[in-house]
PDB file of C-alpha atoms in Angstrom:
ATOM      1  CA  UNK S   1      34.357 -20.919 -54.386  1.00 50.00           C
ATOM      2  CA  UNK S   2      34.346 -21.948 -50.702  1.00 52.00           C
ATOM      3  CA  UNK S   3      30.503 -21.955 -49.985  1.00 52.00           C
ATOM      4  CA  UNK S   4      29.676 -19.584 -46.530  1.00 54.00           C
ATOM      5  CA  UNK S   5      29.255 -21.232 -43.539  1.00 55.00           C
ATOM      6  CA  UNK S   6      25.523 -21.167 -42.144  1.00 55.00           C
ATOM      7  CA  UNK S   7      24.744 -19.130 -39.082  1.00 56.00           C
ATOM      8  CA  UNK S   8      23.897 -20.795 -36.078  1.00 55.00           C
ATOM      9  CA  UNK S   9      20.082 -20.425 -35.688  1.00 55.00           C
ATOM     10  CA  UNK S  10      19.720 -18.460 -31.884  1.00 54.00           C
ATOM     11  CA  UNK S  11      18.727 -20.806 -29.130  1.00 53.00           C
ATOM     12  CA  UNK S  12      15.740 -20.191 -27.766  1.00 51.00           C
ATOM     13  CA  UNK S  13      16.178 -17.850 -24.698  1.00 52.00           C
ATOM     14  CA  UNK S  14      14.216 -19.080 -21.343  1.00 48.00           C
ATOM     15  CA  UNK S  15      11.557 -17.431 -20.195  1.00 49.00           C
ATOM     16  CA  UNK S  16      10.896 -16.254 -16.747  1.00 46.00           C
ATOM     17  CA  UNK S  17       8.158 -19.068 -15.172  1.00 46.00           C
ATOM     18  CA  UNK S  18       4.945 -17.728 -14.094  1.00 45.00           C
ATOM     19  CA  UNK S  19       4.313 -17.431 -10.499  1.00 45.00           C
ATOM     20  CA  UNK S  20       1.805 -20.986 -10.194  1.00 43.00           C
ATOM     21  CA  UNK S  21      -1.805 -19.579  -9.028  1.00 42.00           C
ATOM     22  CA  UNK S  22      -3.804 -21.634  -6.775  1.00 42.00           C
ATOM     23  CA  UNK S  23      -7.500 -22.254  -7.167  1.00 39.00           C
ATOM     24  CA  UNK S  24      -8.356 -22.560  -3.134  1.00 46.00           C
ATOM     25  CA  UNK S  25      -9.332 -19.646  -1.797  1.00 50.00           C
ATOM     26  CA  UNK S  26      -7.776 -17.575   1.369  1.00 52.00           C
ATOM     27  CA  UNK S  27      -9.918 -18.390   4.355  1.00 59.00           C
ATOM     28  CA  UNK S  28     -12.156 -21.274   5.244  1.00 69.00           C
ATOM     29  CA  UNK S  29     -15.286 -19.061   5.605  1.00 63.00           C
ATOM     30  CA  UNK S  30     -16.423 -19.731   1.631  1.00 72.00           C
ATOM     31  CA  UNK S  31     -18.906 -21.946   0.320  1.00 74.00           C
ATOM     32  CA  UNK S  32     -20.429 -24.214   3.319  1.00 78.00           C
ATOM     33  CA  UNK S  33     -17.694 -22.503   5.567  1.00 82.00           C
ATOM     34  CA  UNK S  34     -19.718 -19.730   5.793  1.00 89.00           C
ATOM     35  CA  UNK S  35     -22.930 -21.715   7.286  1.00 91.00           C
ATOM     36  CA  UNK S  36     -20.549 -23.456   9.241  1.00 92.00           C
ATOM     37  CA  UNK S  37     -19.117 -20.060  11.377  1.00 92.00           C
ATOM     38  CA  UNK S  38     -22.721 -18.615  11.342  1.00 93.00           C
ATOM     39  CA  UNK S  39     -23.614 -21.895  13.217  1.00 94.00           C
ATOM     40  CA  UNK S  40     -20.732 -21.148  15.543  1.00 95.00           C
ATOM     41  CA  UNK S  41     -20.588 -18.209  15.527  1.00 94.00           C
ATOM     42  CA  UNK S  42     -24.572 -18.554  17.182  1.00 95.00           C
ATOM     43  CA  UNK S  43     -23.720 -21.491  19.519  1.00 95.00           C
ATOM     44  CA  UNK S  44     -20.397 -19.119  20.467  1.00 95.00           C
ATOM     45  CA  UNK S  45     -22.511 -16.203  21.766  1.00 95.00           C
ATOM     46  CA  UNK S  46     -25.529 -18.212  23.569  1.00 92.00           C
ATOM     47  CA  UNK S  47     -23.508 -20.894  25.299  1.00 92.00           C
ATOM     48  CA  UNK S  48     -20.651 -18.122  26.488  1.00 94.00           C
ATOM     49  CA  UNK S  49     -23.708 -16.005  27.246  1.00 94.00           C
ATOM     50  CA  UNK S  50     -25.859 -18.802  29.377  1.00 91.00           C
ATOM     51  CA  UNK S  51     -23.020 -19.471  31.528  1.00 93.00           C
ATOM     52  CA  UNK S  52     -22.048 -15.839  32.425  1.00 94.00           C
ATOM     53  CA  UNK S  53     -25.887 -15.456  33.581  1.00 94.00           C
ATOM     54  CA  UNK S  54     -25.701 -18.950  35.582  1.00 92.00           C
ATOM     55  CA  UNK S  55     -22.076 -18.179  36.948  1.00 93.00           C
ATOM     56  CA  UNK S  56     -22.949 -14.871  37.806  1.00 94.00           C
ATOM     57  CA  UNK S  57     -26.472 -15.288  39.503  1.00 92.00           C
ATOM     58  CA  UNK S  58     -26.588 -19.265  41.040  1.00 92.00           C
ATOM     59  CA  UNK S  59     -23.330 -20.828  40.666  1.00 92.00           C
ATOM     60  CA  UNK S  60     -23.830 -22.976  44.243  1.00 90.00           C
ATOM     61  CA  UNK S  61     -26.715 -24.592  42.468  1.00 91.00           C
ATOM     62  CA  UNK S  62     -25.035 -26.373  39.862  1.00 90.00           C
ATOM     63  CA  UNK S  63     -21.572 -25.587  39.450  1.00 92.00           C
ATOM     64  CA  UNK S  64     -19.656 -27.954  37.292  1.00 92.00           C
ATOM     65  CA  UNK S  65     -22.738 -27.852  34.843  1.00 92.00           C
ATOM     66  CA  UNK S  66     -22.250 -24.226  34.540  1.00 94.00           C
ATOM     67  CA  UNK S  67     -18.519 -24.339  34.364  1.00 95.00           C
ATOM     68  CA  UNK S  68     -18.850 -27.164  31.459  1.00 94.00           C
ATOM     69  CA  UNK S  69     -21.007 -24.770  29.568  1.00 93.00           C
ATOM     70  CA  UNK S  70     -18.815 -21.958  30.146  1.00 95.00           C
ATOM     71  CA  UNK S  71     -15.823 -24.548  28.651  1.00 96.00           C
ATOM     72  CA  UNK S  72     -17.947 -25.056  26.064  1.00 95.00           C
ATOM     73  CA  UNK S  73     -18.561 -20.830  25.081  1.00 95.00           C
ATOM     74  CA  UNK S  74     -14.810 -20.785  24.901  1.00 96.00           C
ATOM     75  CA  UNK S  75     -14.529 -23.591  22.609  1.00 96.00           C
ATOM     76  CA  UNK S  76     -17.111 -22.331  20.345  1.00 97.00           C
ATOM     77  CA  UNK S  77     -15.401 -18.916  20.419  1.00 96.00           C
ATOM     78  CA  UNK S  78     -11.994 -20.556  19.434  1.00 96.00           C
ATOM     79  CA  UNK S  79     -13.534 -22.768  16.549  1.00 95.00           C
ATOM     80  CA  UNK S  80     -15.815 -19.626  15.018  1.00 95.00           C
ATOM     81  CA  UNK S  81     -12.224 -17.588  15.213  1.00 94.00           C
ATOM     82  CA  UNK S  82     -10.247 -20.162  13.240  1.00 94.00           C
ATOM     83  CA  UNK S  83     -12.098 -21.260  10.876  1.00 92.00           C
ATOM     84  CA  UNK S  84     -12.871 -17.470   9.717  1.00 90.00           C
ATOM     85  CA  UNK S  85      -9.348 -17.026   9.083  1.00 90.00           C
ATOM     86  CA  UNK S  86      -8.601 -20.113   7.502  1.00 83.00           C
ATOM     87  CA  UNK S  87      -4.230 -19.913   8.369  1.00 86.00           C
ATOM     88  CA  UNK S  88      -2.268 -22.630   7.988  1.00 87.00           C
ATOM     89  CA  UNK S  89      -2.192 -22.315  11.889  1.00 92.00           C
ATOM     90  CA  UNK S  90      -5.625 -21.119  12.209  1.00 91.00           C
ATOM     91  CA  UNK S  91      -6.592 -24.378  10.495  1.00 91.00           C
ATOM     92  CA  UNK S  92      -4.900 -26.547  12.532  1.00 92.00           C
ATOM     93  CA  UNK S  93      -6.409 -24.677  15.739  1.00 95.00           C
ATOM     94  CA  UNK S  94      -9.300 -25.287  14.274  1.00 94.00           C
ATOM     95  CA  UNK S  95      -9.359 -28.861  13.742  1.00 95.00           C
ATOM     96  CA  UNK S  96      -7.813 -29.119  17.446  1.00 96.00           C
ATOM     97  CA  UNK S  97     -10.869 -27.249  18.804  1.00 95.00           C
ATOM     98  CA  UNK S  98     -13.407 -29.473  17.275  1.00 96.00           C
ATOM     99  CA  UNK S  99     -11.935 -32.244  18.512  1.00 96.00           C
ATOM    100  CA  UNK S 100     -11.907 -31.067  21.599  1.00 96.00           C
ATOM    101  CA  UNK S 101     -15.474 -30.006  21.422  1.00 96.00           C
ATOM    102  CA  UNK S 102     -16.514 -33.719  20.332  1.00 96.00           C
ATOM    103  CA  UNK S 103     -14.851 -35.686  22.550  1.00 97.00           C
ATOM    104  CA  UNK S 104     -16.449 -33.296  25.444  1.00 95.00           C
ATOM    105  CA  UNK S 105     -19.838 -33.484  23.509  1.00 96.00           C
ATOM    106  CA  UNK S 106     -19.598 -37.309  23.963  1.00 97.00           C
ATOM    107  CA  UNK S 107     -18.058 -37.460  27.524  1.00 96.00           C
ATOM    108  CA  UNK S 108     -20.370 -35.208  28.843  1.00 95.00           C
ATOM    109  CA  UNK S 109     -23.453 -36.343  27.407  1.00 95.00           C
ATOM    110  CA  UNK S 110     -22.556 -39.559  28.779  1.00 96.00           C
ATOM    111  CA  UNK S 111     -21.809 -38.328  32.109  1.00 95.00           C
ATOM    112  CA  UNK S 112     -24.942 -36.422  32.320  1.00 93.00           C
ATOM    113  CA  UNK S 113     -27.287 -38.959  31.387  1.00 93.00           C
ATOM    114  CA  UNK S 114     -24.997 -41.862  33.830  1.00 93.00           C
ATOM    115  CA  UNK S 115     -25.042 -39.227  37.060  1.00 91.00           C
ATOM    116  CA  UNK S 116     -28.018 -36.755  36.908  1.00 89.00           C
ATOM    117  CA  UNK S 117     -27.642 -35.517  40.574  1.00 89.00           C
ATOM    118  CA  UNK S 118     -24.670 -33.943  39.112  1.00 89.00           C
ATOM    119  CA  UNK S 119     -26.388 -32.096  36.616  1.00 91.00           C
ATOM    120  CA  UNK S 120     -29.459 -30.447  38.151  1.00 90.00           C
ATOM    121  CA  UNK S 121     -29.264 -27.714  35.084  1.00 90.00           C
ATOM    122  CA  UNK S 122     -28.112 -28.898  32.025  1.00 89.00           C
ATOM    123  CA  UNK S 123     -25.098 -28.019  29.963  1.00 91.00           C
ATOM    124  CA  UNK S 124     -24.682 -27.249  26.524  1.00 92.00           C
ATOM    125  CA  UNK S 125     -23.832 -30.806  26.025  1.00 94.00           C
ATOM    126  CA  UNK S 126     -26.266 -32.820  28.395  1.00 93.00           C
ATOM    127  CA  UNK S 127     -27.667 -35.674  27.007  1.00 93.00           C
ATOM    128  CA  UNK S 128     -25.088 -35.354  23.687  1.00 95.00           C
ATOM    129  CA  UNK S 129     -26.638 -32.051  23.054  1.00 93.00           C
ATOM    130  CA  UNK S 130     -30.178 -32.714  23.056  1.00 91.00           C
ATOM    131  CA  UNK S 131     -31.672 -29.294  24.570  1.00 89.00           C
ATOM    132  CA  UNK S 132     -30.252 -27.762  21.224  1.00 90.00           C
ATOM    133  CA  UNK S 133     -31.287 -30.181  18.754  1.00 92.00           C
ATOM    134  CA  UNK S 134     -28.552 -32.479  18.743  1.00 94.00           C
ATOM    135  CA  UNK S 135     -26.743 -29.832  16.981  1.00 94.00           C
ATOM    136  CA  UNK S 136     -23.707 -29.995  19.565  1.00 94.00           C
ATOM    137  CA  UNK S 137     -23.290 -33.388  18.629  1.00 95.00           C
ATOM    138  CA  UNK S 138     -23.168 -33.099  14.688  1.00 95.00           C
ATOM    139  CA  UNK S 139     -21.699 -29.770  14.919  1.00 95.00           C
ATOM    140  CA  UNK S 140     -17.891 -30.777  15.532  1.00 96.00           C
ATOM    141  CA  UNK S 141     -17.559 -34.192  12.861  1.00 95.00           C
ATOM    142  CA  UNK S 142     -19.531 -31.316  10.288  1.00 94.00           C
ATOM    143  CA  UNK S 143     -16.167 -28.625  10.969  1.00 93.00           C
ATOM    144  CA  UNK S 144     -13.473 -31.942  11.091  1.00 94.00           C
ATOM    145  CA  UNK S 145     -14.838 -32.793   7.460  1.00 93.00           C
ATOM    146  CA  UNK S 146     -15.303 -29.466   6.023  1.00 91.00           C
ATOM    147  CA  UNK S 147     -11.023 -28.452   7.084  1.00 91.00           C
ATOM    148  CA  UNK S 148     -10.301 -32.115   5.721  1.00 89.00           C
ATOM    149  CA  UNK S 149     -12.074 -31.061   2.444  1.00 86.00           C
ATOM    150  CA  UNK S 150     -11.065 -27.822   2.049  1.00 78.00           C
ATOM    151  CA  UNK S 151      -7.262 -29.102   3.182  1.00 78.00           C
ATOM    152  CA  UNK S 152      -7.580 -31.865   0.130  1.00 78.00           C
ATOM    153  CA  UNK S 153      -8.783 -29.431  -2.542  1.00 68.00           C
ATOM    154  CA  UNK S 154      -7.114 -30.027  -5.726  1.00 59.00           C
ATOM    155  CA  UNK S 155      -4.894 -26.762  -6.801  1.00 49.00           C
ATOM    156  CA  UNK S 156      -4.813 -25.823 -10.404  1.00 44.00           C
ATOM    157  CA  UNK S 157      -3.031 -23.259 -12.688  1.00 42.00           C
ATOM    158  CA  UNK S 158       0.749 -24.796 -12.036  1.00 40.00           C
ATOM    159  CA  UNK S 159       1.362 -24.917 -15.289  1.00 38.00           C
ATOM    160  CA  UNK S 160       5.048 -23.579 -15.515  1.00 39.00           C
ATOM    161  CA  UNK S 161       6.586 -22.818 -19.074  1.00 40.00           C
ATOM    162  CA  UNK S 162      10.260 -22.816 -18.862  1.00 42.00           C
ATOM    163  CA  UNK S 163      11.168 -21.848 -21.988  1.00 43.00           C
ATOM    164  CA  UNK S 164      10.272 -19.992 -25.993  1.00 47.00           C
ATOM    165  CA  UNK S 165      10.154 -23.549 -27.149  1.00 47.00           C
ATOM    166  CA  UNK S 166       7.953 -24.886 -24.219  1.00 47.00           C
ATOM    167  CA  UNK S 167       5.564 -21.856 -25.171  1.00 45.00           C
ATOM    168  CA  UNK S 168       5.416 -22.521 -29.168  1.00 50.00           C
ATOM    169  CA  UNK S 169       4.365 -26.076 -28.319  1.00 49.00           C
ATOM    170  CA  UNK S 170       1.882 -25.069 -25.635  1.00 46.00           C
ATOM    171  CA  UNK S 171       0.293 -22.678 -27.658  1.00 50.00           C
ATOM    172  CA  UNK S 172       0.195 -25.267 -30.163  1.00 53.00           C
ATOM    173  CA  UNK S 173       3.209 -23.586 -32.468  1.00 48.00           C
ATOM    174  CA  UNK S 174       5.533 -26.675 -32.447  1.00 44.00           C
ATOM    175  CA  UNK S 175       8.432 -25.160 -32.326  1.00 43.00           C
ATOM    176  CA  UNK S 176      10.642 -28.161 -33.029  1.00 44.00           C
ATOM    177  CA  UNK S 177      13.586 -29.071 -35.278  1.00 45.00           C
ATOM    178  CA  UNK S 178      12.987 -28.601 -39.056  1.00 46.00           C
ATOM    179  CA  UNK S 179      10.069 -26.491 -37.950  1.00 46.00           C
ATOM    180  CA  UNK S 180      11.104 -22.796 -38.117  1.00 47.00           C
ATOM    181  CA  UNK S 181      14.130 -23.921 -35.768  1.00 48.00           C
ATOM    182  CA  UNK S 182      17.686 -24.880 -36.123  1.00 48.00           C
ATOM    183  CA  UNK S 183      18.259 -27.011 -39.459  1.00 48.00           C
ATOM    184  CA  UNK S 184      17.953 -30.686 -38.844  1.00 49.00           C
ATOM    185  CA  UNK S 185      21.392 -32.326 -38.190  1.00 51.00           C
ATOM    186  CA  UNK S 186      22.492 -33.874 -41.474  1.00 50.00           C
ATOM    187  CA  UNK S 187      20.600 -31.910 -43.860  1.00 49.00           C
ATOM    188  CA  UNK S 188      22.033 -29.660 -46.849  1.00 50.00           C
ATOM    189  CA  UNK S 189      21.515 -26.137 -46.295  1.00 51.00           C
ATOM    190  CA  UNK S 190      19.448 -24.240 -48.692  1.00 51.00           C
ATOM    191  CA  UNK S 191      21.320 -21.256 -49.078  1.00 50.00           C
ATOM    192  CA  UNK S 192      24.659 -22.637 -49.289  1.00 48.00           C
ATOM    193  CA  UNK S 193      23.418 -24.739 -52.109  1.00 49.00           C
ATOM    194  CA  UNK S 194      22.078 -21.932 -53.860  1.00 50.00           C
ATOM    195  CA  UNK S 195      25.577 -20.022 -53.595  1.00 45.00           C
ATOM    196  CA  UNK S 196      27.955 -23.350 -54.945  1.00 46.00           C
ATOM    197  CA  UNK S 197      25.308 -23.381 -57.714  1.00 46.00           C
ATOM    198  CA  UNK S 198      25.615 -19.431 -58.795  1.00 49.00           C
ATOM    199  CA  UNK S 199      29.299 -19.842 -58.908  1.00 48.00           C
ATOM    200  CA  UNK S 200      29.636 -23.231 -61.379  1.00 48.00           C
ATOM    201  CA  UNK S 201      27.425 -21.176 -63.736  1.00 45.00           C
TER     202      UNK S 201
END
């Protein structure tokens, strides 16, 4: 009796891979980010506000210390922005905006304490900021190393199963050969056995 022929176990069928989910969050404004855009949101709104008033009421008296501070509302205004969205683009406006804002924190202090005559009011950043605590001066390397951390945040989640097999194992099933799966190559099949066994008896 010719013994039946065994059926081909069904490969497993792939599965559709799970969309990978990211652990960083939307927007910059989170965690520190959020004490960061207060911060700015403050210096933002006084220095803008401080050099409309001067502008507007004595701008003969000291004009390119008034004009510096208004420079300096607008860059405040354009950091505080970015940073609360948090964009790809947003981020990198960001980053471009406290650089800006150091590299004027530093010139200007510099200038201001080399030629006073030229500052008979001082800016936001005379003397590197010192009329507001020095905050002016930390404020900008504080934002360049919070969008460098938040840029180098690990993601996780991207775990990707592409396939039943992949799933069994992951789930710790072990779905391999000679488990539960096709019949190992080589090896005598059960049921076929069974049949050539029936018919000698």
């Amino acid at each position: 009796m010719a013994s039946p022929e065994p059926s081909p176990s069904p490969s497993p069928s792939p599965t559709a891979s799970p969309e990978p989910t990211a652990s960083r969050p939307d927007s910059t404004r989170t965690g520190p980010g959020r004490l960061l855009v207060a911060v700015y949101g403050l210096f933002a709104l006084s220095a803008s506000a401080r050099a409309g008033v001067q502008i507007a009421t004595k701008f003969g008296h000291a004009p390119v210390a008034y004009l510096l501070s208004a420079f300096a509302g607008v860059v405040y205004i354009l950091a505080t922005v970015t940073l609360s969205i948090g964009s790809p683009t947003a981020r990198r406006i960001a980053v471009l905006s406290c650089s800006v804002e150091l590299a004027g924190v530093l010139a200007v202090g510099t200038w201001s304490l080399a030629d006073r005559a030229m500052f008979p009011d001082a800016t936001v950043w005379s003397g590197y900021g010192s009329g507001y605590g020095f905050v002016p001066l930390v404020l900008p390397v504080f934002g360049l190393l919070w969008l460098r951390y938040w840029a180098r945040r690990p993601r996780t989640g991207e775990t990707i199963v592409t396939s039943a097999e992949d799933a069994g194992e992951a789930a710790g099933g072990g779905v391999a050969h000679g488990e539960g799966g096709a019949p190992e190559q080589g090896a005598p099949d059960q049921g076929a056995e069974d049949v050539v066994a029936d018919g000698r008896t």
